[in-house]
PDB file of C-alpha atoms in Angstrom:
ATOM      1  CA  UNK A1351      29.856 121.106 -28.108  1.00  0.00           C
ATOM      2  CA  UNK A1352      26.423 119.300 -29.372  1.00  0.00           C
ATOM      3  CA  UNK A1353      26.636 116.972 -26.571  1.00  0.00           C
ATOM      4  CA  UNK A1354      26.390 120.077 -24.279  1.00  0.00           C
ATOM      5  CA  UNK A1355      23.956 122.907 -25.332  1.00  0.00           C
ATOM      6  CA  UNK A1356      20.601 121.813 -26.201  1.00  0.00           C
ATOM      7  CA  UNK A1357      18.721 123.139 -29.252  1.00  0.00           C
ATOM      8  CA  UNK A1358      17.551 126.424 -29.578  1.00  0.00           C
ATOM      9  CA  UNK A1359      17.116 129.678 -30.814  1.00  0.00           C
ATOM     10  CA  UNK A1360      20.324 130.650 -33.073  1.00  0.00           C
ATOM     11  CA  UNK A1361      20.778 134.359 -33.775  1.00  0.00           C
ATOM     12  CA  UNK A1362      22.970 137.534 -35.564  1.00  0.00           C
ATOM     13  CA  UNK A1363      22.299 140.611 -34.853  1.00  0.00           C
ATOM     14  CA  UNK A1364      23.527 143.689 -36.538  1.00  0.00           C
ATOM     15  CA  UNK A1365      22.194 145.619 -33.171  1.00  0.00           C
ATOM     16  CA  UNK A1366      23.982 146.478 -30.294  1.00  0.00           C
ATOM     17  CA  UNK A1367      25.180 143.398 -28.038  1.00  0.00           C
ATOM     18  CA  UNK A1368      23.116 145.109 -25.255  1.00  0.00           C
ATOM     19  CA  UNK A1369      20.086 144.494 -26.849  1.00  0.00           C
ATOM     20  CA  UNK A1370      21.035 141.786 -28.366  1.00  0.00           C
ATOM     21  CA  UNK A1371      21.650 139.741 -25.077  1.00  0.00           C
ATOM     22  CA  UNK A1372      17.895 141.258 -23.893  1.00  0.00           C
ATOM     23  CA  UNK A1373      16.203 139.649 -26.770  1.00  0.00           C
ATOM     24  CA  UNK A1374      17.997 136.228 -26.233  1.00  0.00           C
ATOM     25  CA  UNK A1375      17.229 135.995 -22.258  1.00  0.00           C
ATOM     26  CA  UNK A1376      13.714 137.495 -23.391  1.00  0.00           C
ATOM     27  CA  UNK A1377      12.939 134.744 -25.876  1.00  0.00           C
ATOM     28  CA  UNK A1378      14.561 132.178 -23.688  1.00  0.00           C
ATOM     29  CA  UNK A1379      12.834 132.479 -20.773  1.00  0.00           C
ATOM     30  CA  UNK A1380      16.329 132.962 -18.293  1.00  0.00           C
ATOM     31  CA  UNK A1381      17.524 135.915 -16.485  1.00  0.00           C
ATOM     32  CA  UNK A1382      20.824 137.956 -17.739  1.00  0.00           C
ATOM     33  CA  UNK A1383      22.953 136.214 -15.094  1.00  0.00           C
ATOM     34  CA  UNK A1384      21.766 132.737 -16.451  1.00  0.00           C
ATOM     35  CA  UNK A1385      24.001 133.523 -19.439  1.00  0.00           C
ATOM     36  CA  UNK A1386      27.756 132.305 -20.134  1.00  0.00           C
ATOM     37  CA  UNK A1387      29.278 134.304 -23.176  1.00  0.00           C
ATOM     38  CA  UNK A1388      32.384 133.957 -24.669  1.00  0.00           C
ATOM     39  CA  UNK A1389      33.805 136.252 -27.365  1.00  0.00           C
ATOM     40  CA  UNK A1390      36.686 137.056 -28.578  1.00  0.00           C
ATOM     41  CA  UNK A1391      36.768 141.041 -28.411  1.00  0.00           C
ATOM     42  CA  UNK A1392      37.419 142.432 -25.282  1.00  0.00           C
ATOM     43  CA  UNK A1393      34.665 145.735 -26.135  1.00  0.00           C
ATOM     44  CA  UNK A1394      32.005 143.153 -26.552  1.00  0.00           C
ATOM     45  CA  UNK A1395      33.001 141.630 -23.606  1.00  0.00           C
ATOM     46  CA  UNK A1396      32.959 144.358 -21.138  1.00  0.00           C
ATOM     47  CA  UNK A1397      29.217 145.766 -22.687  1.00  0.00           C
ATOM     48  CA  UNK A1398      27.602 142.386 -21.854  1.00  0.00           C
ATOM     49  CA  UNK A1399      29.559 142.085 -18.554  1.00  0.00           C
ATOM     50  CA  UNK A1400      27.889 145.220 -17.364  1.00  0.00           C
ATOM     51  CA  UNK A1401      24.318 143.424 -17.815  1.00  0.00           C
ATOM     52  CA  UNK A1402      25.049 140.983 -15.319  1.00  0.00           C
ATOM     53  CA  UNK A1403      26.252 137.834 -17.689  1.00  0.00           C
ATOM     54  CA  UNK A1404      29.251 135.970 -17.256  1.00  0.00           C
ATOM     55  CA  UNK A1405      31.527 136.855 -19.838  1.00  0.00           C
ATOM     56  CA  UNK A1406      34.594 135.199 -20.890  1.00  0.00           C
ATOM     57  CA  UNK A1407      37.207 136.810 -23.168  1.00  0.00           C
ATOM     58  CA  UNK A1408      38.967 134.112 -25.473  1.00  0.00           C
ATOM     59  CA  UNK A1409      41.114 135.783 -27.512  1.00  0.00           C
ATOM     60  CA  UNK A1410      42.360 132.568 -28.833  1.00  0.00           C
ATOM     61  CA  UNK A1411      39.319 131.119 -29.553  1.00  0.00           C
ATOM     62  CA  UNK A1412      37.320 128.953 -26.433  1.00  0.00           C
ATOM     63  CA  UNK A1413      39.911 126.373 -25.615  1.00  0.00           C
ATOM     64  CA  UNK A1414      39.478 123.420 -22.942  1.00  0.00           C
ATOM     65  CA  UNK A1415      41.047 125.466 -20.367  1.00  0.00           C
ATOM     66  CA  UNK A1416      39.113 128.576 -21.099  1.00  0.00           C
ATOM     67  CA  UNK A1417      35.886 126.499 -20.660  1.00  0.00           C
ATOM     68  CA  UNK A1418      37.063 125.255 -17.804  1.00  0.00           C
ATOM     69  CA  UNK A1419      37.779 128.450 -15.976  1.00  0.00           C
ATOM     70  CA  UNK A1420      34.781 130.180 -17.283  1.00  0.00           C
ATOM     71  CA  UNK A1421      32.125 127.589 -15.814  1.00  0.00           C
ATOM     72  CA  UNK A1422      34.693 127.689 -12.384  1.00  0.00           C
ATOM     73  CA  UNK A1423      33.934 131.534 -12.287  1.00  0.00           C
ATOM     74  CA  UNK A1424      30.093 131.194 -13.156  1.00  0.00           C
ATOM     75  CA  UNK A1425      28.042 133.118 -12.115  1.00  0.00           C
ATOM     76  CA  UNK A1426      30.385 136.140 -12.400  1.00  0.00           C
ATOM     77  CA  UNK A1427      27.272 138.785 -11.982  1.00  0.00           C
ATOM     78  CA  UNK A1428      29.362 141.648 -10.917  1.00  0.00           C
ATOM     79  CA  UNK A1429      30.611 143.228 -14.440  1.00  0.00           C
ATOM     80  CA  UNK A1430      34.084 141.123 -14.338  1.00  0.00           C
ATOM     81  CA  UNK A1431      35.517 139.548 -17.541  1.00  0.00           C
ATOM     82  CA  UNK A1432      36.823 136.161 -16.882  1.00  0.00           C
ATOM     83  CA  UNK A1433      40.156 136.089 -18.854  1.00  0.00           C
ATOM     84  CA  UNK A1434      40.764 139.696 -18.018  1.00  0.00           C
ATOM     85  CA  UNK A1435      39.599 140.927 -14.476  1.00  0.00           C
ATOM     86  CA  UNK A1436      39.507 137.259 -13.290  1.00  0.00           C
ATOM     87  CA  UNK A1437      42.730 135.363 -14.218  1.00  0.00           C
ATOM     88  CA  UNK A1438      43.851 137.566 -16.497  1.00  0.00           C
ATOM     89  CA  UNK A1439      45.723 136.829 -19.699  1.00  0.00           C
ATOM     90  CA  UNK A1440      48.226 139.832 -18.483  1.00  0.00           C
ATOM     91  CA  UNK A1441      49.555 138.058 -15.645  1.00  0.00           C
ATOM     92  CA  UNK A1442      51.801 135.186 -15.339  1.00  0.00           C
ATOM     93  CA  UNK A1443      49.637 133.320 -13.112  1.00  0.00           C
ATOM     94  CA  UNK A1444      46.240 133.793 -15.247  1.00  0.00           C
ATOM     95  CA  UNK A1445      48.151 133.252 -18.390  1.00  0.00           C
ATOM     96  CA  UNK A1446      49.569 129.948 -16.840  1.00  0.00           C
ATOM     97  CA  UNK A1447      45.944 128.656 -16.724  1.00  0.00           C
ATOM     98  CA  UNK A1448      45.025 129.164 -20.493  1.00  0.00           C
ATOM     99  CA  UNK A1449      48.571 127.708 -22.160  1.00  0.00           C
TER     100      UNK A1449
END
């Protein structure tokens, strides 16, 4: 992933992911909607969502194919999880895309 994401400000936060995602967009100078998250609990993913990022659930880790659709479904800005509302893992045809 080096050959994709440019340096910059690395953070953990023991604070809610709600303000944790406002401090990032703050200090990098991009709107909420600018942002492409992935994580792999489906609680985190549904706080940012709300926020206006485009949120990817990966239970399995971020995979080629879960990459792939995420960036496909960017900007997702309207508090949809990709991997859950958007080709979800609980259907045969979303869960066709991922494995």
């Amino acid at each position: 992933l080096a050959d994709v994401f440019e340096s910059g400000p690395i953070e953990i936060a023991k604070d809610s992911k709600v303000e944790h995602f406002r401090r990032i967009a703050r200090s990098c100078g991009v709107s909420l909607e600018e942002i492409l998250f992935f994580d792999n609990e489906s609680g985190n993913c549904r706080e940012v969502s709300r926020l206006g990022v485009t949120v990817a659930y990966v239970p399995d880790g971020v995979t080629r194919a879960m990459w792939d659709t995420a960036l496909e479904a960017y900007p997702q800005t309207g508090g949809k999880v990709v991997g859950v509302d958007i080709y979800g893992y609980d259907t045969l045809e979303g869960a066709n895309r991922f494995f």
